[in-house]
Coordinates of C-alpha atoms in Angstrom, one line a residue:
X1 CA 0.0 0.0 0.0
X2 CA 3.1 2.1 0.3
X3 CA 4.7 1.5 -2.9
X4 CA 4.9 4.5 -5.0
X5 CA 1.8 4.8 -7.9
X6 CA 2.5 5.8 -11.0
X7 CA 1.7 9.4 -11.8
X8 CA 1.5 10.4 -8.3
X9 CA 3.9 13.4 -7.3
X10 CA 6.4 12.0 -4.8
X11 CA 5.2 14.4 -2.5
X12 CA 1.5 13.4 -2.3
X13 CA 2.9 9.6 -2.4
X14 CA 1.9 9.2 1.4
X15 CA -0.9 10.7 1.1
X16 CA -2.1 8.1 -1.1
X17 CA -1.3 5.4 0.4
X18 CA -3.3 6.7 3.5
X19 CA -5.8 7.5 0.9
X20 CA -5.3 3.8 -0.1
X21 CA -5.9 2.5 3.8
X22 CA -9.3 4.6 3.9
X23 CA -10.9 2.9 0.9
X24 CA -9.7 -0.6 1.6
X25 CA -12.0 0.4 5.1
X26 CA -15.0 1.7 3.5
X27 CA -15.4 -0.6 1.0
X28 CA -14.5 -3.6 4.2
X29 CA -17.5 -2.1 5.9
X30 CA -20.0 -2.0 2.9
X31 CA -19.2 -5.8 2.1
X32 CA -19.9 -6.4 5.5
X33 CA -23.7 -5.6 4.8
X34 CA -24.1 -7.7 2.3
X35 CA -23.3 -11.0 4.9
X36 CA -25.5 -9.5 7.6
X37 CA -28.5 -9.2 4.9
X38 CA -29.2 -12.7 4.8
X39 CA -28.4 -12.8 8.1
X40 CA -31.1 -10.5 9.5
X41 CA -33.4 -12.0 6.5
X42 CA -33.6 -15.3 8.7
X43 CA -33.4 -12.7 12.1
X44 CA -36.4 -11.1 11.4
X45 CA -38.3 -13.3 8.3
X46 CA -38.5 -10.4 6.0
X47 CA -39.1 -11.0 2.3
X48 CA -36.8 -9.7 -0.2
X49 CA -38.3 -6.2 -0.8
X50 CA -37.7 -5.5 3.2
X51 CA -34.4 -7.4 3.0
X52 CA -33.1 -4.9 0.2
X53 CA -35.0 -2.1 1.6
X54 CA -32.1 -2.1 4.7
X55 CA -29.6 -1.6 1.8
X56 CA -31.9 1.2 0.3
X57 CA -32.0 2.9 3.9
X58 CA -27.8 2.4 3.2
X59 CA -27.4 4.4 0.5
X60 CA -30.4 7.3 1.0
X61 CA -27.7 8.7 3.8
X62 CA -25.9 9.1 0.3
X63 CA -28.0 11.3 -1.0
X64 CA -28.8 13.1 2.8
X65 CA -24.9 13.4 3.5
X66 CA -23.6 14.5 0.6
X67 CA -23.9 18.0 0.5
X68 CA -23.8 18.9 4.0
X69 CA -20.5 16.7 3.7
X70 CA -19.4 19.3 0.9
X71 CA -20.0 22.0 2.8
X72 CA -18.1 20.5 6.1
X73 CA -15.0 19.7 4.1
X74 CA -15.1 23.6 2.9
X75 CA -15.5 24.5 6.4
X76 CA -12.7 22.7 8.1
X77 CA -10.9 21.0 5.8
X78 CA -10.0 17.2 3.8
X79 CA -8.1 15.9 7.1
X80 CA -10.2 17.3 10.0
X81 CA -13.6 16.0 7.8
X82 CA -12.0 12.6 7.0
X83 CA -11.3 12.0 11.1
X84 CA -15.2 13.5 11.8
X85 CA -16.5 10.8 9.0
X86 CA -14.3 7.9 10.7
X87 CA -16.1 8.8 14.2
X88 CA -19.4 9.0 12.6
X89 CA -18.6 5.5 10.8
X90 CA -17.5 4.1 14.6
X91 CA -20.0 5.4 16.5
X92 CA -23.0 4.0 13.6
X93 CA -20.9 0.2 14.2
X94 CA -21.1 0.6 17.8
X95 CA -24.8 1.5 17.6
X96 CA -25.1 -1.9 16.5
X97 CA -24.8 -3.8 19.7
X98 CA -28.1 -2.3 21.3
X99 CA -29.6 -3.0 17.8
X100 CA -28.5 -6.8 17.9
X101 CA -29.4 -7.0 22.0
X102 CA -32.7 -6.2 21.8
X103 CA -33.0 -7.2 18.7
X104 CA -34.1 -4.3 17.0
X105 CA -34.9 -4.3 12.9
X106 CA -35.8 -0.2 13.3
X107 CA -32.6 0.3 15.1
X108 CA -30.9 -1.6 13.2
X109 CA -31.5 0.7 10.4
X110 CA -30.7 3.7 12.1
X111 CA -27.1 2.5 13.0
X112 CA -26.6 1.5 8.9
X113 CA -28.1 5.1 8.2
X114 CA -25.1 6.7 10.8
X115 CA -22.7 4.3 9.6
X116 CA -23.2 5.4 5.4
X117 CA -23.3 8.9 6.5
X118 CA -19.6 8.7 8.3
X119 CA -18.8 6.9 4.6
X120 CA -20.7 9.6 2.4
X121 CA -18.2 11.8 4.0
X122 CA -15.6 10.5 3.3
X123 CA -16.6 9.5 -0.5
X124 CA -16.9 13.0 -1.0
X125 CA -13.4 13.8 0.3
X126 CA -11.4 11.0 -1.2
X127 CA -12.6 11.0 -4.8
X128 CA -11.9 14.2 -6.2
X129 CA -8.7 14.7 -3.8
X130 CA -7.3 11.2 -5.7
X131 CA -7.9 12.7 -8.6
X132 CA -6.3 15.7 -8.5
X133 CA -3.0 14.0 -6.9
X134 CA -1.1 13.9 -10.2
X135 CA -1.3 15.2 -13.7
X136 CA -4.6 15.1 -15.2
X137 CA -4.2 12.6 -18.3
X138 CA -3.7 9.4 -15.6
X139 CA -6.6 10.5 -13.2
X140 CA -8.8 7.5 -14.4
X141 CA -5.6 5.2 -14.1
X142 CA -4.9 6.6 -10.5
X143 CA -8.5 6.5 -9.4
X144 CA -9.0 3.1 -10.6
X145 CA -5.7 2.4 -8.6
X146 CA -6.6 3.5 -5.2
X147 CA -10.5 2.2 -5.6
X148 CA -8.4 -1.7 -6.0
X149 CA -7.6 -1.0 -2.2
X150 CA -11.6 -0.9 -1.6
X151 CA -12.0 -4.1 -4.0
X152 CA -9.3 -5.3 -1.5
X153 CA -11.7 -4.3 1.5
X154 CA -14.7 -5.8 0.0
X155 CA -12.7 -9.2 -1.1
X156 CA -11.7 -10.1 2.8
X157 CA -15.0 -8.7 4.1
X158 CA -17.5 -11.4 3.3
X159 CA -14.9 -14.0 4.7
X160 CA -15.0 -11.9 8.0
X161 CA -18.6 -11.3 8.2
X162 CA -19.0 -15.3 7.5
X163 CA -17.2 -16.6 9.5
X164 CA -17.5 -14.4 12.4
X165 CA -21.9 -14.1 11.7
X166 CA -22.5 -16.5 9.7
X167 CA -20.7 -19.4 10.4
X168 CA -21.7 -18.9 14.2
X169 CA -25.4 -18.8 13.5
X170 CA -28.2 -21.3 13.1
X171 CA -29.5 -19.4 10.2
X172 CA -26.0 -19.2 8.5
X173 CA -25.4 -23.2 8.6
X174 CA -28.7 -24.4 7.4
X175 CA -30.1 -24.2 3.9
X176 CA -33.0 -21.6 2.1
X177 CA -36.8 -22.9 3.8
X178 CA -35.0 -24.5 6.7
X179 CA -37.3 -23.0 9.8
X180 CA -35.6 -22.1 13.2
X181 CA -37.4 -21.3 16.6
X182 CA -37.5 -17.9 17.7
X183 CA -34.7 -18.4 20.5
X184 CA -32.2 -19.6 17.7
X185 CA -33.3 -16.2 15.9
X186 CA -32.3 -14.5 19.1
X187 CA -28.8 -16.2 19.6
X188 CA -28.6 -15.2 15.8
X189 CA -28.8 -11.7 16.4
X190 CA -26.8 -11.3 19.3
X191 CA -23.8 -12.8 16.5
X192 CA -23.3 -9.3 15.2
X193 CA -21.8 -7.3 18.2
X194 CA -18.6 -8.8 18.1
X195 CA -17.4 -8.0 14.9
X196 CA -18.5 -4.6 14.7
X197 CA -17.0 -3.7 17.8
X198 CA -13.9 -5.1 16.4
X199 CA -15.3 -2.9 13.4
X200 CA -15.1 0.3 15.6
X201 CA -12.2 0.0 17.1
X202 CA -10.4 -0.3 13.5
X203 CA -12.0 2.8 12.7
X204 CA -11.0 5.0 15.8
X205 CA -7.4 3.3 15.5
X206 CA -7.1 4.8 11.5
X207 CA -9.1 8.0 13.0
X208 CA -5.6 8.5 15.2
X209 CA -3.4 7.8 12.7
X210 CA -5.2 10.2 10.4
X211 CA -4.9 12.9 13.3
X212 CA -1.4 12.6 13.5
X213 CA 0.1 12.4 9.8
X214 CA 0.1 15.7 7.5
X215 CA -2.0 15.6 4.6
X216 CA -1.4 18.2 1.6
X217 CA -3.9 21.3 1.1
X218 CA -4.7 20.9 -2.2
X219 CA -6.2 23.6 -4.5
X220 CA -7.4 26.3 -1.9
X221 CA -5.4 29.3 -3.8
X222 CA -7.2 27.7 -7.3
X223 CA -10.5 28.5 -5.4
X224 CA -10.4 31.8 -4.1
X225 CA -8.6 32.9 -8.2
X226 CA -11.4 31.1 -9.4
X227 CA -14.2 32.4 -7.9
X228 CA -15.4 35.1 -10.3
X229 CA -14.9 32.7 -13.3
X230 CA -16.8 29.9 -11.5
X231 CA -20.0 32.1 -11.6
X232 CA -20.3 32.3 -15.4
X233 CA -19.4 28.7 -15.6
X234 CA -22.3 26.1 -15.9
X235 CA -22.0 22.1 -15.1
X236 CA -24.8 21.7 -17.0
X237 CA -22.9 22.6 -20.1
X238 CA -20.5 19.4 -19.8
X239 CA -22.2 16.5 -21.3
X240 CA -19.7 13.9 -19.6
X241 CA -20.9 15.3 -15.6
X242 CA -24.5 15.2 -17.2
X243 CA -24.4 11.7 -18.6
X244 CA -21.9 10.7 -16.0
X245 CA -24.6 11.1 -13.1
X246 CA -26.8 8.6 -14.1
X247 CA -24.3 6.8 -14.9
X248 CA -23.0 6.2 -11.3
X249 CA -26.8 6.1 -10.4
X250 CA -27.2 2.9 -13.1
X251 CA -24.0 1.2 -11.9
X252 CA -24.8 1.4 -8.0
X253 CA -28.5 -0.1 -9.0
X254 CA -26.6 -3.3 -10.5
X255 CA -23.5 -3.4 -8.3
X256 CA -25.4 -3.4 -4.9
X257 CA -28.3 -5.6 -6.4
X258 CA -26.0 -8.4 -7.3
X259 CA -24.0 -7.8 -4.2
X260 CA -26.9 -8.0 -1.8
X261 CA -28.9 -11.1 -3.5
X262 CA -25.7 -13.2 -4.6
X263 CA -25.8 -15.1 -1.6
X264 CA -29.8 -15.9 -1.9
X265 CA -29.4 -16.4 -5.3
X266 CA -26.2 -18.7 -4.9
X267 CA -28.5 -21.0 -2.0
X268 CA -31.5 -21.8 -4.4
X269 CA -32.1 -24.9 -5.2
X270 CA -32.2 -25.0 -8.9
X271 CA -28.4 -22.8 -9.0
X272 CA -25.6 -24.1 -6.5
X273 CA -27.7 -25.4 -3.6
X274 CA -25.6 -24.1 -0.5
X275 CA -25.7 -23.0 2.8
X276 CA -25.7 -19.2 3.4
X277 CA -21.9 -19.5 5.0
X278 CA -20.6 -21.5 1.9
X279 CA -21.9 -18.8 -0.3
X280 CA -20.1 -16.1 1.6
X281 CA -16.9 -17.8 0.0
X282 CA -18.2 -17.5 -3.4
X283 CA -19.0 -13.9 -2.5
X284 CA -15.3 -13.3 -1.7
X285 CA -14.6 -14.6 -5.4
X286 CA -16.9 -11.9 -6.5
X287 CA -15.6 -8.7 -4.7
X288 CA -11.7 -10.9 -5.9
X289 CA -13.0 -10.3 -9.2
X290 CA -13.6 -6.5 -8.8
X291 CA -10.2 -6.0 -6.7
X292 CA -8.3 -7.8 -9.7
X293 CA -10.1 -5.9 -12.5
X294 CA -8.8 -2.7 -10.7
X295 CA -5.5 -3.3 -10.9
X296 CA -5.5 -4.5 -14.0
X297 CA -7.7 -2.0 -15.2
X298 CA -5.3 0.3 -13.4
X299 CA -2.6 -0.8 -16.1
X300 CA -4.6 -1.0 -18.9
X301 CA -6.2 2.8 -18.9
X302 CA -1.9 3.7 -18.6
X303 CA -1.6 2.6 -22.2
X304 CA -5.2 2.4 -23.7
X305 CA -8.1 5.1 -24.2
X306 CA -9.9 4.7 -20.8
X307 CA -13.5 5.1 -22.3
X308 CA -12.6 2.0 -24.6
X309 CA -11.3 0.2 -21.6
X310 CA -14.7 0.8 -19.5
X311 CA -17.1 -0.4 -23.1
X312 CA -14.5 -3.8 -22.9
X313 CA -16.0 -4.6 -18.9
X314 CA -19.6 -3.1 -20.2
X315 CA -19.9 -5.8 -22.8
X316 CA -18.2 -9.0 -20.4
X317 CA -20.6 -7.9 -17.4
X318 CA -23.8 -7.3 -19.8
X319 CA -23.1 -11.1 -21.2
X320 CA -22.4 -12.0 -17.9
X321 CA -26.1 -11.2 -16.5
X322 CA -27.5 -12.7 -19.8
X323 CA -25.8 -15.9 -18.3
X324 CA -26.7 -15.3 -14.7
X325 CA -30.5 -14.2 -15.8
X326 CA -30.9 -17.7 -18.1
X327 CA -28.6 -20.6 -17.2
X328 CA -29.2 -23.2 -14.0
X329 CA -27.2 -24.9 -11.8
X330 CA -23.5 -23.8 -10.6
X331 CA -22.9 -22.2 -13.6
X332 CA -25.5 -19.1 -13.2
X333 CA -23.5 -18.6 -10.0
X334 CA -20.2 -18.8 -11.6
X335 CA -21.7 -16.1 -14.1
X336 CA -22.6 -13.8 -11.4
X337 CA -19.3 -14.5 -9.5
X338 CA -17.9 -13.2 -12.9
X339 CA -19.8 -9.6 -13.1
X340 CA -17.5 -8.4 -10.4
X341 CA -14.8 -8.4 -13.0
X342 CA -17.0 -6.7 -15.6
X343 CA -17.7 -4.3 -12.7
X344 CA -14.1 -4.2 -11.4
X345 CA -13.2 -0.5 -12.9
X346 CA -16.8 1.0 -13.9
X347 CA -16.9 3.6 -10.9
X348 CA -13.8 4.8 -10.3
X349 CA -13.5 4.9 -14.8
X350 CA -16.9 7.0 -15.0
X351 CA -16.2 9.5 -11.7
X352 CA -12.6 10.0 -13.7
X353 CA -14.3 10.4 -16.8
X354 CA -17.5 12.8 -15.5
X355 CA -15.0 15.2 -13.9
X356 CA -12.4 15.9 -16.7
X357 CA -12.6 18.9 -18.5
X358 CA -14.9 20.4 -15.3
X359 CA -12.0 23.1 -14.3
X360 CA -12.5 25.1 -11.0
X361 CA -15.6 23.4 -11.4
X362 CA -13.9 19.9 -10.0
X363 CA -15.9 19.8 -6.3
X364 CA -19.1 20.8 -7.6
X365 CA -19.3 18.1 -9.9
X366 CA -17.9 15.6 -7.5
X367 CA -20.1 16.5 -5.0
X368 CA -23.0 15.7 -7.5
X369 CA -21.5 12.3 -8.5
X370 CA -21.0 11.2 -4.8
X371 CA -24.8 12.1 -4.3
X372 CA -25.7 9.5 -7.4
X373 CA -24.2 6.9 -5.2
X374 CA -27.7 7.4 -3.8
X375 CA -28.7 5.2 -6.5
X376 CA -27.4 1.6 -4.7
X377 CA -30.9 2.9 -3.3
X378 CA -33.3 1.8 -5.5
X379 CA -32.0 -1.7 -5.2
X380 CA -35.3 -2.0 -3.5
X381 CA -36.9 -2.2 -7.0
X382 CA -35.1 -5.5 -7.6
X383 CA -36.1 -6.8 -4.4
X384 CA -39.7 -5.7 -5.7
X385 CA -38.9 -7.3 -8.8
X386 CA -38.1 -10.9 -7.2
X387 CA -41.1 -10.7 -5.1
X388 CA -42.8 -10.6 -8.0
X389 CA -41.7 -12.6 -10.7
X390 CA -38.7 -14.5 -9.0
X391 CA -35.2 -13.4 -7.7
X392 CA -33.2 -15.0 -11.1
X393 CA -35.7 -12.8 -13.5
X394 CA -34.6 -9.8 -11.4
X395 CA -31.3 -9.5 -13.0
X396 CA -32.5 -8.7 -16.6
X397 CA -32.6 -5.0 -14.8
X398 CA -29.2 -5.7 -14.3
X399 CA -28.7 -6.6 -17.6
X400 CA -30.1 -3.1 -18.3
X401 CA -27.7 -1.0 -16.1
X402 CA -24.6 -2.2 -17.8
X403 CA -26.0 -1.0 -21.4
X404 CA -26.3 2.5 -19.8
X405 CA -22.7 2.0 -19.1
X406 CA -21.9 0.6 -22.4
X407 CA -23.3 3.9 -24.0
X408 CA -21.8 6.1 -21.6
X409 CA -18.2 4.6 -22.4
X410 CA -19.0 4.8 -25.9
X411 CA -20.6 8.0 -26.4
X412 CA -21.7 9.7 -23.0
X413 CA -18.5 10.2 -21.5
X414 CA -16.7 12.7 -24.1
X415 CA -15.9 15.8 -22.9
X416 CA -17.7 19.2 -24.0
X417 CA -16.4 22.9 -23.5
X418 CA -13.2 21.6 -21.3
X419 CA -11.9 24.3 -18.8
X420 CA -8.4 24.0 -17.6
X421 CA -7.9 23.9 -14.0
X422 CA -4.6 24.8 -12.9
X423 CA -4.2 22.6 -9.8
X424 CA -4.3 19.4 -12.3
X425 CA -1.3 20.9 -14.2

């Protein structure tokens, strides 16, 4: 995590590798959710549309946090905002014992609300500050880099969260219909407390470390220049930011629904068959997948057009889905396992590509991107959708999400009316 990344000024070099340490966390904690889903599924007998509707609570503090997050970074500044979000993000895990002693679905969701928030904050620091950490022609290389590190997060995350939850619960050893007594659902919910107070105490430690390092002002003589010229500039005139918010809205909606349901998908009958902890494995493979398309995607937008490189993992994910959405048996599993390659590099490629050419226009535009992550949201629509007409037929709207990105890479993502910003130079 300390080795030196290409196009990175040697002296922002440890700066982004604490960068680095921050997104392998985040994306640990998000991963995490996806175990306890399943989990609190059996905890609480909820049908899919209230099982996806925890994630959907998830991802609203997105869109809540976002801009109140901008306008806390421009108050006190990238490091003193990144330590408030890492208490935020502690204090949401640690909310989570009262929610598992009781146990408490309402409180539950209130401690994942806290929890996102702390990370909205911090989504809205890190991204644009990567990004402007070198020169601008290897920002979608350098973004892609540092996002591997939260691939890496959410690749040893669903062995923690099943061993630790699943592993150690009735619900997590037996297979999909199996029924449990209601003081096996209560031993189930009382799993969760150790590892998120294991969780919290992670996050306080980096919270120190933050405290105590030096991290590089970057751009705050760019914004007082620019602040006459930023007033007859319009986002709205740069098709890339325009298409490029859906965009991230599209992707969440597929990343998060295949996420969330892999493991009920994986334990049906007619696909592998398995116990909820043996799926947690083939989760890991999934979120592998995504960490090694990063750094190889990483490499590859170094020496190829980066919008080609993102139609390339459009097209494998799309045929993916068509494989997961159709086929039976182990092999619709393996095909979902596989669509965390196709969607190894898609964020970190479009939030590169939606903020180039943007100018002293950089934090506005992030600022919207980071609220699209709002649209993991509407993953609720899927759970809706296998309510309804059966949890395989859901992905075909997956299917849909990664033409969106197909044209986006394609066609969407060129820049219009480019403004030079001098802190990229």
């Amino acid at each position: 995590m300390t080795a030196p990344a290409k196009g990175v000024s040697p002296n922002y070099r440890r700066a982004f590798a604490l960068l680095a340490s921050l997104f392998f966390m985040w994306g640990f904690i998000t991963v995490i959710n996806n175990t306890l889903l399943p989990h609190l599924r059996s905890v609480f007998e909820l049908n899919y549309t209230q099982t996806t509707l925890i994630e959907s609570v998830w991802f609203i503090a997105y869109f809540v946090a976002s801009i109140p997050s901008a306008f806390l970074i421009k108050r006190i500044g990238y490091k003193k905002a990144i330590i408030v979000g890492l208490m935020v993000m502690a204090f949401g895990s640690l909310c989570m014992v009262p929610a598992a002693r009781l146990p408490s679905y309402y409180i539950t969701l209130i401690a994942l609300f806290i929890i996102a928030c702390g990370i909205a904050l911090l989504q809205v620091a890190a991204n644009p500050y990567v990004a402007v950490l070198g020169p601008p022609e290897k920002s979608e290389s350098r973004l892609t880099l540092v996002q591997a590190f939260n691939s890496m997060g959410t690749f040893f995350a669903p062995y923690f969260g099943g061993y630790l939850i699943l592993s150690r619960t009735v619900g997590g050893t037996v297979k999909e219909g199996t029924m449990i007594s209601a003081e096996q659902r209560l031993a189930d919910a009382q799993a969760t407390q150790l590892p998120y107070i294991l969780v919290a105490l992670v996050l306080l430690a980096i919270a120190v470390v933050i405290w105590r390092s030096s991290l590089p002002a970057l751009g705050e003589e760019a914004k007082a220049a620019n602040a006459e010229e930023r007033k007859k500039l319009s986002l709205w005139n740069h098709r890339n930011l325009v298409l490029g918010i859906p965009a991230i809205f599209i992707y969440l909606i597929a990343e998060i629904g295949v996420a969330n349901l892999f493991i009920n998908f994986a334990t049906l009958p007619n696909i592998a068959h398995i116990t909820s902890a043996q799926a947690s494995t083939y989760l890991g493979f999934l979120w592998g997948g995504m960490m090694v398309g990063r750094f190889a995607g990483g490499f590859l937008m170094q020496k190829f057009n980066p919008a080609r490189v993102l139609a390339c993992f459009a097209i494998f994910a799309f045929i993916m889905m068509l494989g997961a959405a159709t086929l039976t048996g182990p092999v619709a599993m393996w095909c979902l396992v596989l669509v965390g390659l196709g969607h190894s590099i898609m964020f970190p490629a479009i939030f590169a590509l939606a903020i180039k050419g943007l100018g002293p226009l950089t934090e506005e535009g992030s600022g919207l991107l980071v609220m699209a992550i709002a649209g993991g949201a509407l993953v609720v629509v899927q759970g809706w959708l296998a309510d309804t007409f059966g949890l395989q037929n859901s992905f075909w709207l997956t299917a849909v999400c990664e033409l969106y990105v197909l044209f986006y890479a394609l066609w969407g993502s060129k820049p219009t009316n480019a403004v030079r910003d001098e802190r990229l130079a």
